[in-house]
Coordinates of C-alpha atoms in Angstrom, one line a residue:
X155 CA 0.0 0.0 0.0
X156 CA 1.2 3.3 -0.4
X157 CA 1.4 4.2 3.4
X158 CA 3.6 0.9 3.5
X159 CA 5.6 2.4 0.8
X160 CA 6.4 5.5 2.3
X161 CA 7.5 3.7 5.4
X162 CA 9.7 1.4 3.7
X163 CA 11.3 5.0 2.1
X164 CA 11.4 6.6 5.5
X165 CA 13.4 3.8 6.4
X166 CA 15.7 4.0 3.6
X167 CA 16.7 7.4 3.4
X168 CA 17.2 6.9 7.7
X169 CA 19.7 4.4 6.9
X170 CA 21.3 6.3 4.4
X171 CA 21.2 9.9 5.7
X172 CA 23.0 8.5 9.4
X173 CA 26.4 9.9 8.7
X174 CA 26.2 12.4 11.7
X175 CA 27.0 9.3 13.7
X176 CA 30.6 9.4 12.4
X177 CA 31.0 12.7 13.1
X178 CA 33.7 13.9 15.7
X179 CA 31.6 16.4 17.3
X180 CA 34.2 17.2 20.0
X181 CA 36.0 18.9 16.6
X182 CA 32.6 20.3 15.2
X183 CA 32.9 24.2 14.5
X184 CA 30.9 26.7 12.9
X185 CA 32.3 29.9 12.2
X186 CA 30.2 33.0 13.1
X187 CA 27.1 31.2 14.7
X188 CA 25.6 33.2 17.5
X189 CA 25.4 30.5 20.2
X190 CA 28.1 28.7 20.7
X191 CA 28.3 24.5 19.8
X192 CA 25.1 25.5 18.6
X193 CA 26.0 23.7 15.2
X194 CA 26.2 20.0 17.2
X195 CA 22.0 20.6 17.4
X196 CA 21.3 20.3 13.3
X197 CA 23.8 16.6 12.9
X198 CA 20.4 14.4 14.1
X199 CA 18.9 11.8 12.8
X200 CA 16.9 12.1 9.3
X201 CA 13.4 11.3 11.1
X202 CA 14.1 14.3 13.6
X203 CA 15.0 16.9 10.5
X204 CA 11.3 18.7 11.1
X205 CA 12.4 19.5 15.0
X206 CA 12.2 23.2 15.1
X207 CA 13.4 23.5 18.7
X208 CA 16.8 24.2 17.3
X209 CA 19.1 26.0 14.7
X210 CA 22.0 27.4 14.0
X211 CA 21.8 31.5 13.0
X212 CA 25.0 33.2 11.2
X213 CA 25.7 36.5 14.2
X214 CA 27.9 39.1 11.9
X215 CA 26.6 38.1 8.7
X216 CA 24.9 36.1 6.6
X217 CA 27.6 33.7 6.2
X218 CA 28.3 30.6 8.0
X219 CA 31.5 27.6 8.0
X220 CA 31.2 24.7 9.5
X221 CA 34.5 22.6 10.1
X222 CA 32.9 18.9 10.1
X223 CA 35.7 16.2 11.4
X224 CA 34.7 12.4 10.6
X225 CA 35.8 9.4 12.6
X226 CA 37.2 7.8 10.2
X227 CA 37.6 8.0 6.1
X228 CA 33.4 8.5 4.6
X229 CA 32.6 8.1 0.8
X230 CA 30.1 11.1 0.4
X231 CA 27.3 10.6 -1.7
X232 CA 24.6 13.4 -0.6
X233 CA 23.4 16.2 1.1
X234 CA 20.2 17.6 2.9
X235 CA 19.8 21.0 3.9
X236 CA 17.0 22.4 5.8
X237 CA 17.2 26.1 6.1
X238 CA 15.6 28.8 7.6
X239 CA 11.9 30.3 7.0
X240 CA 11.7 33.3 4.4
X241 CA 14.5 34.5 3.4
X242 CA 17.0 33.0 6.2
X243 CA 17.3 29.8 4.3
X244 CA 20.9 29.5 2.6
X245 CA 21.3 30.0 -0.9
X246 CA 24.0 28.3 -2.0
X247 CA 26.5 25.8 -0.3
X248 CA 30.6 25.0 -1.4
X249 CA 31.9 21.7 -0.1
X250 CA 35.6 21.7 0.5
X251 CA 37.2 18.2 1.6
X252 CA 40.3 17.3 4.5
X253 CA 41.0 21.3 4.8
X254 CA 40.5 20.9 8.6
X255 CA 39.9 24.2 10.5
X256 CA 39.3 26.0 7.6
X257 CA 39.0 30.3 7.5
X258 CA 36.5 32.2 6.0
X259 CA 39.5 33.8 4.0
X260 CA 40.6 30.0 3.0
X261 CA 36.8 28.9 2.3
X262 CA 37.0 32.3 -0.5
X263 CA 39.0 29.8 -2.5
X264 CA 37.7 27.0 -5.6
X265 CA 35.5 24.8 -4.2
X266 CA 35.5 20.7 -4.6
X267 CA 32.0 21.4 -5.4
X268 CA 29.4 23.3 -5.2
X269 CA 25.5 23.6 -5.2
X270 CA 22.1 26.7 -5.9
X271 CA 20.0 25.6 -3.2
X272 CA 15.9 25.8 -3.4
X273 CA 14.0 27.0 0.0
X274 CA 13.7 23.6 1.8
X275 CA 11.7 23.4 4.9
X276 CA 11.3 19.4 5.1
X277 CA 14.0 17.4 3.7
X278 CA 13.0 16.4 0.4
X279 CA 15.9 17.9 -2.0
X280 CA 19.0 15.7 -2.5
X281 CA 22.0 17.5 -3.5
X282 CA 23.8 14.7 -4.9
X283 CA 28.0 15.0 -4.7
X284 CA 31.0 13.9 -7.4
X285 CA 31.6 10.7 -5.3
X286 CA 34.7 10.6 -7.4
X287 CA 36.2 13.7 -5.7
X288 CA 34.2 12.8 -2.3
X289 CA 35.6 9.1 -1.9
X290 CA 37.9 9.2 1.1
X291 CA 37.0 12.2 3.1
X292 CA 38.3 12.5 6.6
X293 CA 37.1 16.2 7.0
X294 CA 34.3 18.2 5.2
X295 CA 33.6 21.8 5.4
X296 CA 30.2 23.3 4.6
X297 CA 30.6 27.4 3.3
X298 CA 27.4 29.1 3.1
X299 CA 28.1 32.5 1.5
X300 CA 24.7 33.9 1.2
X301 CA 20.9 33.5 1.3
X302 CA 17.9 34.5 -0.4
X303 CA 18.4 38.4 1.3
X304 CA 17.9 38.3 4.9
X305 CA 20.9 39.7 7.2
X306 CA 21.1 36.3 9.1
X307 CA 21.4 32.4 8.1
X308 CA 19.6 29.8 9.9
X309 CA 19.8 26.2 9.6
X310 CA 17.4 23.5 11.1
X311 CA 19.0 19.9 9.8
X312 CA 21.9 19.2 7.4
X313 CA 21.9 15.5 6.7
X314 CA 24.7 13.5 4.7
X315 CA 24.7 10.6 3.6
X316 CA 27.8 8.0 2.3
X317 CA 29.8 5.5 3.4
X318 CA 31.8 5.1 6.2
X319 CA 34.9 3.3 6.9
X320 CA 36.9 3.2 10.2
X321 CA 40.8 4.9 9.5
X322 CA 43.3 3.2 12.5
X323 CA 45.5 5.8 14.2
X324 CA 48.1 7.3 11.1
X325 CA 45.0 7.6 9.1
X326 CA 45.2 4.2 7.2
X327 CA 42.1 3.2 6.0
X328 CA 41.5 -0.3 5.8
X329 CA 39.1 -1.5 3.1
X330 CA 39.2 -3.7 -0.1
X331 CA 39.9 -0.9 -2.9
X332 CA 42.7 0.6 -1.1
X333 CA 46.5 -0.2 -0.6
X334 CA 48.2 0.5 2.8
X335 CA 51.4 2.3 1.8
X336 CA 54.7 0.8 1.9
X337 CA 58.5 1.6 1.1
X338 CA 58.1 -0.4 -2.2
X339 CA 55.4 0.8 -3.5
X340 CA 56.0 3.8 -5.4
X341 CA 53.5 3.3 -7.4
X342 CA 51.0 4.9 -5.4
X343 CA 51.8 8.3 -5.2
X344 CA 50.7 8.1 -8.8
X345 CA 46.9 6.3 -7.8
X346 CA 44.3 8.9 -7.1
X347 CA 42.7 8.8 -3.7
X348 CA 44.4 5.7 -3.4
X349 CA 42.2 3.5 -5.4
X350 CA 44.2 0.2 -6.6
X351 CA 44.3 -0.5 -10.1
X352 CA 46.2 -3.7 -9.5
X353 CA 47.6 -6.6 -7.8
X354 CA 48.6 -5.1 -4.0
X355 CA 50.1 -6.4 -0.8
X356 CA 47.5 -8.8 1.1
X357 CA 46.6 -7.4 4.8

């Protein structure tokens, strides 16, 4: 039935959309919110996006940078963004990838990518990334220059969604498509990202 459907969706996109449980949120920043840690409140799960208890608001500006640390290596594959009412909601985000503690005078730079936003208030636009450029990402940043013309940004729920794959201390990530890094293998500094392309040490 088509209530049963939705469910089943529901479900889905919960799954999918649970990244903000690999996040490091004792490194979690945002750059010119007005309450401070106020960010942490918008990284929930997917069937809490519609709580409007809590935001993030831009303070000087309209602009906002948050500094997103994961726990280990995540394949990015989308993002939600649930903005504010009117004109608050954000215009336009630019994802930047492992820049760690990144300025607003670093974040004026080229983008990995970047996406127009539409006004919306429930979570049902997917901004779908280059998961090419967004395969092994240890850090994300999320620039929001501008909005549709208000003097502040707000921000109810940004979900992201991907894969995520645990990284052991020197940042080594462990998985199938990838080739720890030894002396002998100078081959890699020529892969990009890391992927193999061939035969590689067993571990």
């Amino acid at each position: 039935c088509e209530h049963g459907a939705q469910g089943a969706q529901g479900e889905e996109m919960g799954l999918a959309y649970s990244l903000y449980q690999r996040i490091d949120m004792s490194g979690l920043e945002c750059l010119n919110e007005t309450e401070e840690d106020s960010v942490k409140h918008i990284f929930i799960p997917w069937e809490n996006r519609l709580q409007k208890e809590k935001w993030v608001e831009s303070d000087a500006d309209e602009e906002l940078l948050i500094n997103i640390p994961f726990t280990g290596n995540v394949k990015l594959k989308g993002i939600i963004i649930i903005g504010g009412e009117e004109e608050t909601h954000p215009d336009e985000v630019r994802l930047f990838k492992n820049r760690p503690k990144m300025t607003f005078d670093e974040a004026k730079g080229e983008p990995d990518q970047k996406f127009s936003l539409v006004r919306d208030t429930d979570g049902t636009v997917e901004y779908k990334t280059k998961i090419v450029k967004f395969s092994s990402v240890h850090h994300l940043t999320l620039h929001f220059p501008s909005n549709f013309g208000d003097d502040k940004t707000k921000l109810y729920y940004i979900g992201l969604s991907g894969e995520w794959t645990k990284a052991d201390r020197v940042g080594v990530v462990h998985t199938v498509y990838e080739t720890m890094p030894g002396i002998e293998d100078h081959k890699q500094d020529l892969m990009d990202g890391g992927v193999k392309h061939g035969p590689g040490p067993a571990f």
